[in-house]
Amino acid sequence: ILEGAPKLSPPGLPNPDGDEEVDLHVPPHLREERTREAMGLPKVLLSDLDLNWLQVIGEGWASPLKGFMREGTLLEVLHFNSILVDPFNLTDNQGVHETTTNFAGFNPNRPPNRVSMSVPITLACHSYTKDAIEGSGAGAVALTTQMGEVVAILRDPEVYPNRKEEIITRMFGVVDPGHPYIAEINKGGDYLIGGEVELLDRIRYNDGLDQWRKTTGELMGEFKEKGADTVYAFQTRNPTHAGHAYLMRSAGENLKKEGYKNPVLWLSPLG
């Protein structure tokens, strides 16, 4: 068997995690049809944090995830800080994370590739929403912001218990109700909804910065347009100072010494 992923990225740049390019926005010619469909589906209310995670998933930043984690995927993340994937179906496990969890029917063949993923990406709901989903028979739900805007469809929902304490202790190694993210987890409902998502449009925050929020595909396009043969990133939440500037400049010089012709610096974000 010959193994090896086809090259998806410009020369010099690595493939996305899981060797899959993920962009879950509905094509423009289907947007009106999907929006009409969403109007008739059970609604799931998103918190601000949920909306952030939806953007992360939909724009490809959590590749190869295509939706909020199903139970099997969540358990892999909690216990192994990673997920096993089979993007080219070498072991009959392609799409395993887009399939309803079946603990009694796991494929005996182990997926060949491991992708680092240490943070659960989940969507919590209360029993009222659980009952509405299970009673609708629709096979999908509409994800709705707190302002009442339907922003996405989640397909084939899998509703399962929200293992709050297990998630918290596995993520943080401690139970601290005062920690802001732990407080968010505890505030969520007793159930989680897993399933694949289709974004009806770009998620916008109308804060003057939306033009700078690029999808993974858009960034790859810009790197290619600039002729980058490698990309090096610098991230800081503080104002950039002389020490930061030195690190950025010297990193670029070192890459050129290694033989790269056009290393491109990616600043994300600036303080």
mmCIF file of C-alpha atoms in Angstrom:
data_model
loop_
_atom_site.group_PDB
_atom_site.id
_atom_site.type_symbol
_atom_site.label_atom_id
_atom_site.label_comp_id
_atom_site.label_asym_id
_atom_site.label_seq_id
_atom_site.Cartn_x
_atom_site.Cartn_y
_atom_site.Cartn_z
ATOM 1 C CA ILE A 1 0.000 0.000 0.000
ATOM 2 C CA LEU A 2 1.363 3.414 -0.945
ATOM 3 C CA GLU A 3 0.570 5.972 1.713
ATOM 4 C CA GLY A 4 0.981 9.721 1.604
ATOM 5 C CA ALA A 5 -1.326 12.691 1.359
ATOM 6 C CA PRO A 6 -1.670 14.680 -1.876
ATOM 7 C CA LYS A 7 -0.258 18.172 -1.573
ATOM 8 C CA LEU A 8 -3.061 20.611 -0.701
ATOM 9 C CA SER A 9 -1.022 23.672 0.269
ATOM 10 C CA PRO A 10 1.407 25.890 -1.682
ATOM 11 C CA PRO A 11 5.000 24.539 -1.882
ATOM 12 C CA GLY A 12 6.842 24.845 1.432
ATOM 13 C CA LEU A 13 3.665 24.942 3.527
ATOM 14 C CA PRO A 14 2.287 21.961 5.449
ATOM 15 C CA ASN A 15 -1.069 20.371 4.709
ATOM 16 C CA PRO A 16 -3.956 21.213 7.064
ATOM 17 C CA ASP A 17 -4.322 18.917 10.065
ATOM 18 C CA GLY A 18 -5.863 15.653 8.946
ATOM 19 C CA ASP A 19 -4.897 16.354 5.310
ATOM 20 C CA GLU A 20 -8.287 17.959 4.639
ATOM 21 C CA GLU A 21 -9.153 21.501 3.639
ATOM 22 C CA VAL A 22 -12.285 22.447 5.578
ATOM 23 C CA ASP A 23 -14.618 25.299 4.642
ATOM 24 C CA LEU A 24 -18.181 24.727 5.813
ATOM 25 C CA HIS A 25 -19.868 27.824 4.377
ATOM 26 C CA VAL A 26 -22.904 27.094 2.212
ATOM 27 C CA PRO A 27 -22.178 27.976 -1.450
ATOM 28 C CA PRO A 28 -23.860 31.275 -2.453
ATOM 29 C CA HIS A 29 -26.242 29.574 -4.913
ATOM 30 C CA LEU A 30 -27.619 27.352 -2.109
ATOM 31 C CA ARG A 31 -27.794 29.981 0.646
ATOM 32 C CA GLU A 32 -31.430 31.005 0.087
ATOM 33 C CA GLU A 33 -32.587 27.375 -0.046
ATOM 34 C CA ARG A 34 -30.705 26.430 3.142
ATOM 35 C CA THR A 35 -31.989 29.526 4.942
ATOM 36 C CA ARG A 36 -35.584 28.575 4.129
ATOM 37 C CA GLU A 37 -34.894 25.047 5.383
ATOM 38 C CA ALA A 38 -33.436 26.383 8.650
ATOM 39 C CA MET A 39 -36.579 28.386 9.375
ATOM 40 C CA GLY A 40 -38.536 25.143 9.836
ATOM 41 C CA LEU A 41 -36.024 23.348 12.064
ATOM 42 C CA PRO A 42 -35.825 23.143 15.877
ATOM 43 C CA LYS A 43 -33.725 26.017 17.193
ATOM 44 C CA VAL A 44 -30.616 25.680 19.358
ATOM 45 C CA LEU A 45 -29.517 28.871 21.096
ATOM 46 C CA LEU A 46 -25.797 29.673 20.908
ATOM 47 C CA SER A 47 -23.862 31.472 23.611
ATOM 48 C CA ASP A 48 -21.150 33.958 22.581
ATOM 49 C CA LEU A 49 -18.580 31.217 23.204
ATOM 50 C CA ASP A 50 -20.543 28.743 21.064
ATOM 51 C CA LEU A 51 -20.611 31.295 18.242
ATOM 52 C CA ASN A 52 -16.828 31.691 18.468
ATOM 53 C CA TRP A 53 -16.370 27.923 18.257
ATOM 54 C CA LEU A 54 -18.787 27.740 15.308
ATOM 55 C CA GLN A 55 -16.590 30.228 13.459
ATOM 56 C CA VAL A 56 -13.466 28.219 14.335
ATOM 57 C CA ILE A 57 -15.051 25.033 12.960
ATOM 58 C CA GLY A 58 -16.666 26.571 9.896
ATOM 59 C CA GLU A 59 -13.573 28.425 8.681
ATOM 60 C CA GLY A 60 -11.328 25.382 8.959
ATOM 61 C CA TRP A 61 -9.309 26.308 12.054
ATOM 62 C CA ALA A 62 -10.217 23.019 13.776
ATOM 63 C CA SER A 63 -9.509 20.820 10.747
ATOM 64 C CA PRO A 64 -10.394 18.006 10.277
ATOM 65 C CA LEU A 65 -13.486 18.633 12.453
ATOM 66 C CA LYS A 66 -16.618 19.422 10.462
ATOM 67 C CA GLY A 67 -18.894 20.123 13.399
ATOM 68 C CA PHE A 68 -19.322 20.078 17.153
ATOM 69 C CA MET A 69 -17.829 16.907 18.627
ATOM 70 C CA ARG A 70 -19.822 13.731 18.851
ATOM 71 C CA GLU A 71 -19.397 11.608 21.979
ATOM 72 C CA GLY A 72 -16.761 9.275 20.545
ATOM 73 C CA THR A 73 -14.663 12.192 19.293
ATOM 74 C CA LEU A 74 -14.966 13.994 22.626
ATOM 75 C CA LEU A 75 -13.709 10.958 24.528
ATOM 76 C CA GLU A 76 -10.704 10.629 22.221
ATOM 77 C CA VAL A 77 -9.840 14.270 22.849
ATOM 78 C CA LEU A 78 -10.286 14.024 26.619
ATOM 79 C CA HIS A 79 -8.228 10.863 27.057
ATOM 80 C CA PHE A 80 -5.613 11.139 24.293
ATOM 81 C CA ASN A 81 -5.386 14.876 23.481
ATOM 82 C CA SER A 82 -5.823 13.871 19.850
ATOM 83 C CA ILE A 83 -8.071 12.108 17.374
ATOM 84 C CA LEU A 84 -7.371 9.282 14.940
ATOM 85 C CA VAL A 85 -8.307 9.965 11.318
ATOM 86 C CA ASP A 86 -8.355 8.120 8.006
ATOM 87 C CA PRO A 87 -8.759 10.782 5.290
ATOM 88 C CA PHE A 88 -8.026 8.367 2.422
ATOM 89 C CA ASN A 89 -10.041 5.405 3.768
ATOM 90 C CA LEU A 90 -7.080 3.064 4.182
ATOM 91 C CA THR A 91 -8.818 1.271 7.076
ATOM 92 C CA ASP A 92 -12.512 1.859 6.259
ATOM 93 C CA ASN A 93 -12.613 4.662 8.847
ATOM 94 C CA GLN A 94 -13.077 7.665 6.585
ATOM 95 C CA GLY A 95 -15.620 10.039 8.101
ATOM 96 C CA VAL A 96 -15.612 8.223 11.452
ATOM 97 C CA HIS A 97 -15.982 11.544 13.310
ATOM 98 C CA GLU A 98 -19.047 12.429 11.231
ATOM 99 C CA THR A 99 -20.830 9.228 12.248
ATOM 100 C CA THR A 100 -23.140 8.718 15.232
ATOM 101 C CA THR A 101 -21.160 7.180 18.090
ATOM 102 C CA ASN A 102 -21.742 3.439 18.486
ATOM 103 C CA PHE A 103 -19.746 1.998 21.377
ATOM 104 C CA ALA A 104 -20.845 -1.531 20.473
ATOM 105 C CA GLY A 105 -19.770 -1.304 16.858
ATOM 106 C CA PHE A 106 -16.317 0.233 16.605
ATOM 107 C CA ASN A 107 -14.298 -0.707 13.547
ATOM 108 C CA PRO A 108 -11.556 -3.162 14.636
ATOM 109 C CA ASN A 109 -9.154 -1.501 12.187
ATOM 110 C CA ARG A 110 -7.356 1.443 13.755
ATOM 111 C CA PRO A 111 -7.291 4.697 11.741
ATOM 112 C CA PRO A 112 -3.710 5.337 10.576
ATOM 113 C CA ASN A 113 -3.149 9.027 11.381
ATOM 114 C CA ARG A 114 -3.214 10.956 14.647
ATOM 115 C CA VAL A 115 -4.114 14.641 14.765
ATOM 116 C CA SER A 116 -3.293 16.722 17.837
ATOM 117 C CA MET A 117 -6.473 18.086 19.439
ATOM 118 C CA SER A 118 -6.443 18.768 23.168
ATOM 119 C CA VAL A 119 -9.450 21.078 23.638
ATOM 120 C CA PRO A 120 -13.053 19.793 23.464
ATOM 121 C CA ILE A 121 -15.245 21.734 21.038
ATOM 122 C CA THR A 122 -18.766 21.015 22.211
ATOM 123 C CA LEU A 123 -22.258 22.505 22.142
ATOM 124 C CA ALA A 124 -24.329 22.286 25.337
ATOM 125 C CA CYS A 125 -28.106 22.280 25.613
ATOM 126 C CA HIS A 126 -30.824 21.774 28.233
ATOM 127 C CA SER A 127 -33.432 19.013 28.414
ATOM 128 C CA TYR A 128 -36.062 21.225 26.728
ATOM 129 C CA THR A 129 -33.897 21.505 23.603
ATOM 130 C CA LYS A 130 -33.014 17.797 23.769
ATOM 131 C CA ASP A 131 -36.717 16.870 23.804
ATOM 132 C CA ALA A 132 -37.447 19.251 20.918
ATOM 133 C CA ILE A 133 -34.677 17.723 18.797
ATOM 134 C CA GLU A 134 -35.651 14.129 19.534
ATOM 135 C CA GLY A 135 -39.335 14.833 18.983
ATOM 136 C CA SER A 136 -39.006 16.708 15.716
ATOM 137 C CA GLY A 137 -37.758 13.908 13.456
ATOM 138 C CA ALA A 138 -36.159 16.601 11.293
ATOM 139 C CA GLY A 139 -32.642 15.191 11.353
ATOM 140 C CA ALA A 140 -31.178 18.681 11.708
ATOM 141 C CA VAL A 141 -31.329 21.799 13.908
ATOM 142 C CA ALA A 142 -30.893 25.521 13.296
ATOM 143 C CA LEU A 143 -28.144 27.232 15.302
ATOM 144 C CA THR A 144 -29.347 30.648 16.436
ATOM 145 C CA THR A 145 -27.564 33.602 18.038
ATOM 146 C CA GLN A 146 -28.853 35.419 21.103
ATOM 147 C CA MET A 147 -30.072 38.154 18.740
ATOM 148 C CA GLY A 148 -32.318 35.625 16.980
ATOM 149 C CA GLU A 149 -30.218 35.259 13.815
ATOM 150 C CA VAL A 150 -30.019 31.752 12.348
ATOM 151 C CA VAL A 151 -26.360 31.301 11.409
ATOM 152 C CA ALA A 152 -25.967 27.586 10.656
ATOM 153 C CA ILE A 153 -27.599 24.185 10.263
ATOM 154 C CA LEU A 154 -26.318 21.223 12.293
ATOM 155 C CA ARG A 155 -26.995 17.881 10.591
ATOM 156 C CA ASP A 156 -27.750 14.484 12.131
ATOM 157 C CA PRO A 157 -27.633 15.719 15.756
ATOM 158 C CA GLU A 158 -26.257 13.323 18.359
ATOM 159 C CA VAL A 159 -27.452 14.289 21.850
ATOM 160 C CA TYR A 160 -25.525 12.789 24.761
ATOM 161 C CA PRO A 161 -24.757 13.545 28.429
ATOM 162 C CA ASN A 162 -22.570 16.564 29.197
ATOM 163 C CA ARG A 163 -19.674 15.082 31.200
ATOM 164 C CA LYS A 164 -18.903 18.417 32.864
ATOM 165 C CA GLU A 165 -16.640 17.200 35.662
ATOM 166 C CA GLU A 166 -14.748 14.832 33.382
ATOM 167 C CA ILE A 167 -14.259 17.570 30.770
ATOM 168 C CA ILE A 168 -13.065 20.063 33.392
ATOM 169 C CA THR A 169 -10.652 17.724 35.158
ATOM 170 C CA ARG A 170 -9.219 16.357 31.923
ATOM 171 C CA MET A 171 -8.757 19.829 30.436
ATOM 172 C CA PHE A 172 -7.466 21.718 33.447
ATOM 173 C CA GLY A 173 -6.350 19.056 35.953
ATOM 174 C CA VAL A 174 -8.267 20.902 38.657
ATOM 175 C CA VAL A 175 -11.838 21.839 39.596
ATOM 176 C CA ASP A 176 -11.927 25.607 40.096
ATOM 177 C CA PRO A 177 -15.440 27.095 39.837
ATOM 178 C CA GLY A 178 -13.902 30.584 39.697
ATOM 179 C CA HIS A 179 -12.026 29.911 36.447
ATOM 180 C CA PRO A 180 -13.883 31.743 33.634
ATOM 181 C CA TYR A 181 -13.894 28.830 31.172
ATOM 182 C CA ILE A 182 -14.809 26.301 33.867
ATOM 183 C CA ALA A 183 -17.685 28.593 34.850
ATOM 184 C CA GLU A 184 -18.874 28.548 31.221
ATOM 185 C CA ILE A 185 -18.802 24.740 31.164
ATOM 186 C CA ASN A 186 -20.743 24.495 34.440
ATOM 187 C CA LYS A 187 -23.281 27.035 33.186
ATOM 188 C CA GLY A 188 -24.107 24.851 30.170
ATOM 189 C CA GLY A 189 -26.968 22.374 30.021
ATOM 190 C CA ASP A 190 -26.810 18.711 31.010
ATOM 191 C CA TYR A 191 -26.527 17.519 27.389
ATOM 192 C CA LEU A 192 -24.192 18.040 24.443
ATOM 193 C CA ILE A 193 -25.136 18.125 20.760
ATOM 194 C CA GLY A 194 -22.701 16.717 18.225
ATOM 195 C CA GLY A 195 -23.101 16.985 14.471
ATOM 196 C CA GLU A 196 -21.771 18.498 11.280
ATOM 197 C CA VAL A 197 -22.462 22.153 10.500
ATOM 198 C CA GLU A 198 -23.224 24.263 7.444
ATOM 199 C CA LEU A 199 -22.707 27.998 7.919
ATOM 200 C CA LEU A 200 -25.307 30.104 6.124
ATOM 201 C CA ASP A 201 -22.931 33.077 5.872
ATOM 202 C CA ARG A 202 -19.704 34.440 7.291
ATOM 203 C CA ILE A 203 -19.855 35.121 11.020
ATOM 204 C CA ARG A 204 -19.361 38.832 11.553
ATOM 205 C CA TYR A 205 -18.926 40.816 14.746
ATOM 206 C CA ASN A 206 -19.316 44.324 13.262
ATOM 207 C CA ASP A 207 -16.433 45.642 15.357
ATOM 208 C CA GLY A 208 -14.379 47.130 12.510
ATOM 209 C CA LEU A 209 -12.121 44.063 12.333
ATOM 210 C CA ASP A 210 -14.207 41.645 10.257
ATOM 211 C CA GLN A 211 -12.179 42.410 7.115
ATOM 212 C CA TRP A 212 -9.091 41.010 8.820
ATOM 213 C CA ARG A 213 -10.716 37.749 9.884
ATOM 214 C CA LYS A 214 -9.652 35.375 7.133
ATOM 215 C CA THR A 215 -10.619 31.772 6.610
ATOM 216 C CA THR A 216 -7.845 29.211 6.332
ATOM 217 C CA GLY A 217 -8.445 28.998 2.586
ATOM 218 C CA GLU A 218 -8.214 32.766 2.173
ATOM 219 C CA LEU A 219 -4.927 32.864 4.068
ATOM 220 C CA MET A 220 -3.470 30.064 1.958
ATOM 221 C CA GLY A 221 -4.494 32.056 -1.121
ATOM 222 C CA GLU A 222 -2.682 35.128 0.182
ATOM 223 C CA PHE A 223 0.463 33.145 0.987
ATOM 224 C CA LYS A 224 0.418 31.739 -2.535
ATOM 225 C CA GLU A 225 -0.146 35.191 -4.035
ATOM 226 C CA LYS A 226 2.853 36.528 -2.119
ATOM 227 C CA GLY A 227 4.993 33.661 -3.401
ATOM 228 C CA ALA A 228 5.751 32.339 0.103
ATOM 229 C CA ASP A 229 7.916 29.248 0.231
ATOM 230 C CA THR A 230 7.437 29.111 4.008
ATOM 231 C CA VAL A 231 5.400 31.026 6.578
ATOM 232 C CA TYR A 232 6.485 31.854 10.117
ATOM 233 C CA ALA A 233 4.025 33.177 12.676
ATOM 234 C CA PHE A 234 4.327 35.566 15.588
ATOM 235 C CA GLN A 235 1.487 35.920 18.070
ATOM 236 C CA THR A 236 1.303 38.359 20.955
ATOM 237 C CA ARG A 237 -1.516 39.941 22.919
ATOM 238 C CA ASN A 238 0.741 42.773 24.068
ATOM 239 C CA PRO A 239 1.827 45.889 22.146
ATOM 240 C CA THR A 240 4.737 45.041 19.851
ATOM 241 C CA HIS A 241 8.084 46.267 21.234
ATOM 242 C CA ALA A 242 11.744 46.161 20.182
ATOM 243 C CA GLY A 243 12.272 42.617 21.488
ATOM 244 C CA HIS A 244 9.357 41.341 19.407
ATOM 245 C CA ALA A 245 10.686 43.156 16.338
ATOM 246 C CA TYR A 246 14.111 41.551 16.843
ATOM 247 C CA LEU A 247 12.583 38.063 17.070
ATOM 248 C CA MET A 248 10.544 38.586 13.907
ATOM 249 C CA ARG A 249 13.461 39.982 11.922
ATOM 250 C CA SER A 250 15.996 37.399 13.085
ATOM 251 C CA ALA A 251 13.574 34.519 12.429
ATOM 252 C CA GLY A 252 13.180 35.687 8.829
ATOM 253 C CA GLU A 253 16.941 36.015 8.415
ATOM 254 C CA ASN A 254 17.530 32.533 9.841
ATOM 255 C CA LEU A 255 15.000 31.012 7.444
ATOM 256 C CA LYS A 256 16.781 32.630 4.501
ATOM 257 C CA LYS A 257 20.071 31.167 5.750
ATOM 258 C CA GLU A 258 18.370 27.762 5.678
ATOM 259 C CA GLY A 259 17.652 28.244 1.984
ATOM 260 C CA TYR A 260 14.150 29.688 1.886
ATOM 261 C CA LYS A 261 13.791 32.431 -0.722
ATOM 262 C CA ASN A 262 10.660 34.217 0.408
ATOM 263 C CA PRO A 263 9.580 33.531 4.009
ATOM 264 C CA VAL A 264 6.410 35.425 4.863
ATOM 265 C CA LEU A 265 5.657 36.639 8.396
ATOM 266 C CA TRP A 266 2.133 36.079 9.707
ATOM 267 C CA LEU A 267 1.230 38.349 12.643
ATOM 268 C CA SER A 268 -1.707 36.976 14.595
ATOM 269 C CA PRO A 269 -2.905 38.997 16.415
ATOM 270 C CA LEU A 270 -1.243 42.342 17.035
ATOM 271 C CA GLY A 271 -1.694 43.828 20.505
#
